[in-house]
mmCIF file of C-alpha atoms in Angstrom:
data_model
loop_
_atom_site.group_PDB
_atom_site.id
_atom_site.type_symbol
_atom_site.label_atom_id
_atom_site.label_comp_id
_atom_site.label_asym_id
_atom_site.label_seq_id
_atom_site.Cartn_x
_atom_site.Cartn_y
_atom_site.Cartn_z
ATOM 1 C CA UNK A 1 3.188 -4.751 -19.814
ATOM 2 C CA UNK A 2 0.134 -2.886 -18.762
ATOM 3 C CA UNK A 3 0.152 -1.421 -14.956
ATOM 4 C CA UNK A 4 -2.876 -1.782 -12.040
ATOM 5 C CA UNK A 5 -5.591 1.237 -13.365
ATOM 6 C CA UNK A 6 -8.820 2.052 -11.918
ATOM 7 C CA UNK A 7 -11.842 3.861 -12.700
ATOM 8 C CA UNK A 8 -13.181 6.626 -11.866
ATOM 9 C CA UNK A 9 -10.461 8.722 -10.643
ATOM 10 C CA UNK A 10 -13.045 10.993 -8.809
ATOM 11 C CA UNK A 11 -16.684 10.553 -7.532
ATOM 12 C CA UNK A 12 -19.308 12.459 -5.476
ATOM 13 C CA UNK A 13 -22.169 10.441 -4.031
ATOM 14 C CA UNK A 14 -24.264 11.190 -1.212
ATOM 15 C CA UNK A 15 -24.556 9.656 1.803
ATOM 16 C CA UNK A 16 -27.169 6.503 1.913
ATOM 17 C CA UNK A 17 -26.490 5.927 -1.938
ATOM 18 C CA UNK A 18 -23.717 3.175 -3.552
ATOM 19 C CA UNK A 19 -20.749 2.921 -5.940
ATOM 20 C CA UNK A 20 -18.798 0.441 -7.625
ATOM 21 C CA UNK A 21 -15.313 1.149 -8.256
ATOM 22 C CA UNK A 22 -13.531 -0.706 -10.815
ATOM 23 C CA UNK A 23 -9.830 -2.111 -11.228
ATOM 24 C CA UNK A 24 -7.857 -3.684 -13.581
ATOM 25 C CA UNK A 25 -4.970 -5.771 -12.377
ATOM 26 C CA UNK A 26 -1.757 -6.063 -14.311
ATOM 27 C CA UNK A 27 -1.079 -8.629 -17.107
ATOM 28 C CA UNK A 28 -0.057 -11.850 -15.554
ATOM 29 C CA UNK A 29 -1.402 -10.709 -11.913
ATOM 30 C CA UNK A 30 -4.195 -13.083 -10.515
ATOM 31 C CA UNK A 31 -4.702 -11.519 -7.279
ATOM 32 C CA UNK A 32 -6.143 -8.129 -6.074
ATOM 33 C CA UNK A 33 -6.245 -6.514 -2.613
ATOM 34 C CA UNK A 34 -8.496 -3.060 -1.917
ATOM 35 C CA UNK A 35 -7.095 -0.351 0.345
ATOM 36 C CA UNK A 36 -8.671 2.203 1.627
ATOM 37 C CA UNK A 37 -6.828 5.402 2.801
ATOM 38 C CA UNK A 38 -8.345 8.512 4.520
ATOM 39 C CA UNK A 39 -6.758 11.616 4.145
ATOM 40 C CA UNK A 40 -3.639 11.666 6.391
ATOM 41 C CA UNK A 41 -3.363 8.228 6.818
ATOM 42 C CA UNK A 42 -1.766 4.880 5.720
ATOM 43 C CA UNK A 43 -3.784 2.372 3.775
ATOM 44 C CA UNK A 44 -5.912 0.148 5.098
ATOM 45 C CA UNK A 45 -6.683 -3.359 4.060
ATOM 46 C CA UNK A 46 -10.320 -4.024 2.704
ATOM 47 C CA UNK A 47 -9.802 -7.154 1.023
ATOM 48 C CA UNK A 48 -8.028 -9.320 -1.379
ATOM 49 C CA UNK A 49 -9.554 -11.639 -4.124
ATOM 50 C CA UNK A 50 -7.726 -14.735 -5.531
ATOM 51 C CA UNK A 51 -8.848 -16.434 -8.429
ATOM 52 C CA UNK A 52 -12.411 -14.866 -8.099
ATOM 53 C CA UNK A 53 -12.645 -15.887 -4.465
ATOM 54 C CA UNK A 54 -12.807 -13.652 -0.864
ATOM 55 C CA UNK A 55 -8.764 -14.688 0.736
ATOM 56 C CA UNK A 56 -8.995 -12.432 3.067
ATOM 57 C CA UNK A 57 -10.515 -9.828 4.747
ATOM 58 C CA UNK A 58 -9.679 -6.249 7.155
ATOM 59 C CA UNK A 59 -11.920 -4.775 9.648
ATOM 60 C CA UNK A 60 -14.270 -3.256 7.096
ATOM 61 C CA UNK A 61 -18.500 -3.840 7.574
ATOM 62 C CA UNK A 62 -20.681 -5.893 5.045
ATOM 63 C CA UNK A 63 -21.433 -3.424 2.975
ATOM 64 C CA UNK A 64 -18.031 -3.295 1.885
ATOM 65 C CA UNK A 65 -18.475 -6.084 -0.908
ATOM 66 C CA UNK A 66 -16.299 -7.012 -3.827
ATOM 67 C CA UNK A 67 -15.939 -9.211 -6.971
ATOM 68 C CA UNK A 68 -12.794 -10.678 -8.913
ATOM 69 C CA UNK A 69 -13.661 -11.450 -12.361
ATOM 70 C CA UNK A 70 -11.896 -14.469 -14.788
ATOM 71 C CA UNK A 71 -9.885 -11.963 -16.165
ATOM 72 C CA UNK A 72 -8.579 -10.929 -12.818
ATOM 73 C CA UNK A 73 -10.010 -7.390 -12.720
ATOM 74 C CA UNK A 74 -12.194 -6.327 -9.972
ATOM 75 C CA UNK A 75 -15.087 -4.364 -8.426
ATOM 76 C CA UNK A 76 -15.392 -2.687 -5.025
ATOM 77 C CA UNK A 77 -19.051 -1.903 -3.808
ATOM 78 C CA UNK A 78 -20.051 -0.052 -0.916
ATOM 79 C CA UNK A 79 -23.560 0.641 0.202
ATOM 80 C CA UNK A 80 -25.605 3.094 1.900
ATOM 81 C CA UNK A 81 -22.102 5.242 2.173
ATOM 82 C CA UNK A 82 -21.519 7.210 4.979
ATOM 83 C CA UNK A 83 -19.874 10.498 5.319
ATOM 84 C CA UNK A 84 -16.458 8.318 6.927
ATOM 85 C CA UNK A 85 -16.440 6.583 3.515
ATOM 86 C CA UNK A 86 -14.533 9.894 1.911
ATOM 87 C CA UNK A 87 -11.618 8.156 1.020
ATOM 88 C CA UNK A 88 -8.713 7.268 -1.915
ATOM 89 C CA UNK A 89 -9.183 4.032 -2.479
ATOM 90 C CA UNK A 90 -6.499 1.781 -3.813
ATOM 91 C CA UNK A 91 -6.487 -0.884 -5.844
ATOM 92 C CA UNK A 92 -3.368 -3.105 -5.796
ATOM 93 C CA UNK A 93 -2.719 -6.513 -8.021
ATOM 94 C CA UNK A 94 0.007 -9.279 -7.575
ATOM 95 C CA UNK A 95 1.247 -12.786 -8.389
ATOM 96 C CA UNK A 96 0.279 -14.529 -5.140
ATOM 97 C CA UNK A 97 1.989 -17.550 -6.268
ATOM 98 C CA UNK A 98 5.289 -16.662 -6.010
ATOM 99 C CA UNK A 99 4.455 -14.119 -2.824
ATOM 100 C CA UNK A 100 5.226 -11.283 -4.871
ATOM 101 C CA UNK A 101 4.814 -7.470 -4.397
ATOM 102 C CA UNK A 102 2.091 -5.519 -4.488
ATOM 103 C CA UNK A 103 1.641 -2.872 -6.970
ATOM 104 C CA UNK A 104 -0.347 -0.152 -6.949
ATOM 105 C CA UNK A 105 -3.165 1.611 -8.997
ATOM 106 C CA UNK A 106 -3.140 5.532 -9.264
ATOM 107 C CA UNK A 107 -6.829 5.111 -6.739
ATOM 108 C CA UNK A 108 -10.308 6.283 -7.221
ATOM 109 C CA UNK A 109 -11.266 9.238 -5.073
ATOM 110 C CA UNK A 110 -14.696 9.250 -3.267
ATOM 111 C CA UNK A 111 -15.899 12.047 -1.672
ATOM 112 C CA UNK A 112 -19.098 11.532 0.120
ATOM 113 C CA UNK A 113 -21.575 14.389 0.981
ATOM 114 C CA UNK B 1 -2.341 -7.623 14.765
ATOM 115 C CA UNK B 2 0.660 -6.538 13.518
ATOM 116 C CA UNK B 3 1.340 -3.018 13.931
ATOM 117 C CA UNK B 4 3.854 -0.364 11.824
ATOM 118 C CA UNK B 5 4.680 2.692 13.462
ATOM 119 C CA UNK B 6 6.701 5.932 11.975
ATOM 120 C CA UNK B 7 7.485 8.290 14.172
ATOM 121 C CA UNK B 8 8.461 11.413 12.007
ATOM 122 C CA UNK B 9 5.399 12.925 10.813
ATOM 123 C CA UNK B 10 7.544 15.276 8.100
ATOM 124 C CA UNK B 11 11.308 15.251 6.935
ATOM 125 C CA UNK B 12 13.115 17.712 5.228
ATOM 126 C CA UNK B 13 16.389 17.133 3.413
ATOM 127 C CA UNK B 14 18.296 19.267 1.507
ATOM 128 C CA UNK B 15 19.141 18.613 -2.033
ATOM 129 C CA UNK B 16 22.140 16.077 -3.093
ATOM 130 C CA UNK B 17 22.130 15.405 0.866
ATOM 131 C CA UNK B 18 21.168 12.342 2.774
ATOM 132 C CA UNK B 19 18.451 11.374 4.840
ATOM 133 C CA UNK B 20 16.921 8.184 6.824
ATOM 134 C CA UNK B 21 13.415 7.914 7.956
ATOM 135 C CA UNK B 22 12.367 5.726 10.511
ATOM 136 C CA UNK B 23 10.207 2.704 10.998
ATOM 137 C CA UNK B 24 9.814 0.035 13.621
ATOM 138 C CA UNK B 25 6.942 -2.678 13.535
ATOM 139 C CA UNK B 26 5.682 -5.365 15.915
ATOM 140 C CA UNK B 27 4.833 -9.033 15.168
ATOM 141 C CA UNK B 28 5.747 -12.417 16.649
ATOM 142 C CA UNK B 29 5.872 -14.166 13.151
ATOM 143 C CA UNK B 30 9.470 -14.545 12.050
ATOM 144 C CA UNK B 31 8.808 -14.847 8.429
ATOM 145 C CA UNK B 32 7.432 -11.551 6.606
ATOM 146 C CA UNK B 33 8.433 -9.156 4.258
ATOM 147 C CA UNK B 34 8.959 -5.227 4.548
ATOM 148 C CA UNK B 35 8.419 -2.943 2.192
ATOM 149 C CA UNK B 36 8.772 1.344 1.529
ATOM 150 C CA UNK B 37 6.899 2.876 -0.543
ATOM 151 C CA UNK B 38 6.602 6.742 -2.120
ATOM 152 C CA UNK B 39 3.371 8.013 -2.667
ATOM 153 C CA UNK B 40 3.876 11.278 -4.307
ATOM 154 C CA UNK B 41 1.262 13.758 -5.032
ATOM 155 C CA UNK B 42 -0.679 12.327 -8.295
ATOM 156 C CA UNK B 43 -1.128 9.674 -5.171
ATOM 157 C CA UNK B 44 -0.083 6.447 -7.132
ATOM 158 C CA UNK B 45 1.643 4.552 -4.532
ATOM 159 C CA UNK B 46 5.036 3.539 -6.197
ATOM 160 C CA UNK B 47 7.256 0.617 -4.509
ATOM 161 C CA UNK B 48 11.151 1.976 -3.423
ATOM 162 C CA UNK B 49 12.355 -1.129 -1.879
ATOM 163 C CA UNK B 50 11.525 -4.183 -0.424
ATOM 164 C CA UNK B 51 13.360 -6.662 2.591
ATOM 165 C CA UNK B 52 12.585 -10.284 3.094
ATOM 166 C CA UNK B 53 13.287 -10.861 6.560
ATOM 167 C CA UNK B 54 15.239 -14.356 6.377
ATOM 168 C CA UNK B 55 17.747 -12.193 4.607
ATOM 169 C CA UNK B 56 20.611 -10.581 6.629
ATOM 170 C CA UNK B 57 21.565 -8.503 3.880
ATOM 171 C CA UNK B 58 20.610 -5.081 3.610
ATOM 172 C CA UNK B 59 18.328 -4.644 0.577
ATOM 173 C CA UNK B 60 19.446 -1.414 -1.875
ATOM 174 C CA UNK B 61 18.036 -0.178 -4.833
ATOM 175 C CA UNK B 62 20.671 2.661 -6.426
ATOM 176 C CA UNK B 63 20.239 5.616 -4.114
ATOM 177 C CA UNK B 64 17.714 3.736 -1.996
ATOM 178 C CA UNK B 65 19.035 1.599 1.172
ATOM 179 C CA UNK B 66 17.587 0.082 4.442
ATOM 180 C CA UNK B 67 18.618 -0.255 7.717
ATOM 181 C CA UNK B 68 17.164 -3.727 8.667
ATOM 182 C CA UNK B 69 17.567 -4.924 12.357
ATOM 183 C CA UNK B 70 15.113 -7.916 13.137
ATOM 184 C CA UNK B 71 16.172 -8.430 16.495
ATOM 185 C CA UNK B 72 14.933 -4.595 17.587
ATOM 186 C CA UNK B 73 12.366 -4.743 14.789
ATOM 187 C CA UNK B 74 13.263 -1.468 12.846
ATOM 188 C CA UNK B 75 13.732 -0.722 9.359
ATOM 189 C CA UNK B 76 14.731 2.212 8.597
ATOM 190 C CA UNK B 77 15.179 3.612 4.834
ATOM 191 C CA UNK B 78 18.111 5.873 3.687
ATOM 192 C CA UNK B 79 18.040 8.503 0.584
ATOM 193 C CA UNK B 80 21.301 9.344 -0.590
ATOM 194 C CA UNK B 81 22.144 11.913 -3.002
ATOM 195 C CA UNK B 82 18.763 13.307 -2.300
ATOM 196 C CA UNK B 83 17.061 14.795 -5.555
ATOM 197 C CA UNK B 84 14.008 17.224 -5.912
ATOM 198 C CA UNK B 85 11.759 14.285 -7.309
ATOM 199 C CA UNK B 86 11.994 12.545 -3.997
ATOM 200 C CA UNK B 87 9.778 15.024 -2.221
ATOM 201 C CA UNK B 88 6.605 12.474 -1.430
ATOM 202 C CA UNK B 89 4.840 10.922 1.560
ATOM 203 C CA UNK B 90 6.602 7.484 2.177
ATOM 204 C CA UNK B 91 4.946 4.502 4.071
ATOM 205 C CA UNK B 92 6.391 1.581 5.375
ATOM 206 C CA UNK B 93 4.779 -1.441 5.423
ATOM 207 C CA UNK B 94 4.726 -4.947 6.802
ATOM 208 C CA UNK B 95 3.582 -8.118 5.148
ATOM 209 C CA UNK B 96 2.891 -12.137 6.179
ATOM 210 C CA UNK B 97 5.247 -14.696 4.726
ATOM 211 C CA UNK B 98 2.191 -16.783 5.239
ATOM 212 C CA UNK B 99 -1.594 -16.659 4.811
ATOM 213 C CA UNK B 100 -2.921 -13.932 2.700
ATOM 214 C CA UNK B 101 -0.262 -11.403 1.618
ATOM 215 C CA UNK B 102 -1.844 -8.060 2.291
ATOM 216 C CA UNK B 103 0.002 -4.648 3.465
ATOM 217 C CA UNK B 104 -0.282 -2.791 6.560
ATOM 218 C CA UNK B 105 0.799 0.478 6.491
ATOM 219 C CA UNK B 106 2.349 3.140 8.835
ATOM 220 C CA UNK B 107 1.017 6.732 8.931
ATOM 221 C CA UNK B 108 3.561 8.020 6.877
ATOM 222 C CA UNK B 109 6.321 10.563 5.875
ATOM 223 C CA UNK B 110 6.474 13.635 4.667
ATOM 224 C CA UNK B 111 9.304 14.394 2.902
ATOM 225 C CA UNK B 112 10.510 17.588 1.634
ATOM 226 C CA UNK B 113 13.627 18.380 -0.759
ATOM 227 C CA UNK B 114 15.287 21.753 -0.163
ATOM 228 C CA UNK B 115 16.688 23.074 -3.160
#
């Protein structure tokens, strides 16, 4: 059984530019929430794509945008980054229909100059 | 919104001992699930234990226990037999038994293991 990875695990931009980060869910796992954590801080909830759809969404601006793929990975793009984008950003997958748990990618760190 | 809250910034523990950290959340849904996680530093965040809330029973997983009460909404986690490896930040987190099943998280634990 292969576990949640991501790609990159670093990246520099600079502020106005954008970046696609890239996950890939576990076998069997059809759904895939983004987190984003600043340093010092819990996660927090971008948002989750089911079967290639939006199902849900946190407090995060439009140019926070992301894709789910038919083979269940997925891509988080944010534009014209800001310097309060420097974050780890998680990727987590799960079976949503059974409600199970979430687990966890080893996160993509974006540091934004 | 639901909201998590730990209140101990950093823990320290020495080893073989035991130690609880602390979490209390807030929500007026009665059906959700709670969850701890360790995120140690190669920062993967790595699940210790999870606690549906219809269940009265304490969850444990070996070393690994909680302290559920639903009525005072805390749930605490307790790490016996406490072993060099634990040293990590922990997070609690709270999750929906309906609608869209994502996480939110407290700020976190430091924990330290004194050899």
């Amino acid at each position: 059984e292969t576990g949640v990875t991501q790609s990159p695990t670093h990246l520099i931009k600079t502020r106005g530019q954008q970046v696609t980060l890239r996950c890939s869910s576990q076998s069997g796992h059809n759904t895939v929430s983004w987190y984003q954590q600043a340093l010092g801080q819990g996660p927090q909830f971008i948002f989750q794509y089911y079967r290639e759809e939006e199902n849900g969404r946190g407090n995060f601006p439009p140019r926070f945008s992301g894709l789910q793929f038919p083979n269940y990975s997925s891509e988080l793009n944010v534009n014209a980054l800001e310097l309060d984008d420097s974050a780890l950003y998680l990727c987590a997958s799960s079976l949503r229909a059974s409600q199970e748990t979430q687990y966890f990618g080893p996160g993509t760190r974006l540091l934004v100059l | 919104a639901q909201t998590v809250t730990q209140s101990q910034p950093e823990m320290s523990v020495q080893e073989a001992e035991t130690v609880t950290l602390s979490c209390t959340y807030d929500t007026s849904e009665s059906d959700y699930y709670l969850f701890w996680y360790k995120q140690p530093p190669s920062r993967q965040m790595i699940l210790v234990i999870r606690q549906e809330a219809y269940k009265q029973q304490n969850a444990t997983e070996n070393r690994f226990s909680v302290n559920f009460q639903k009525a005072a909404k805390s749930f605490s986690l307790k790490i016996s037999d406490s072993q060099l490896g634990d040293a990590a930040m922990y997070f609690c987190a709270y999750r929906s038994g309906t609608g869209a099943n994502n996480l939110f998280f407290g700020t976190g634990t430091r924990l330290t293991v004194i050899p």
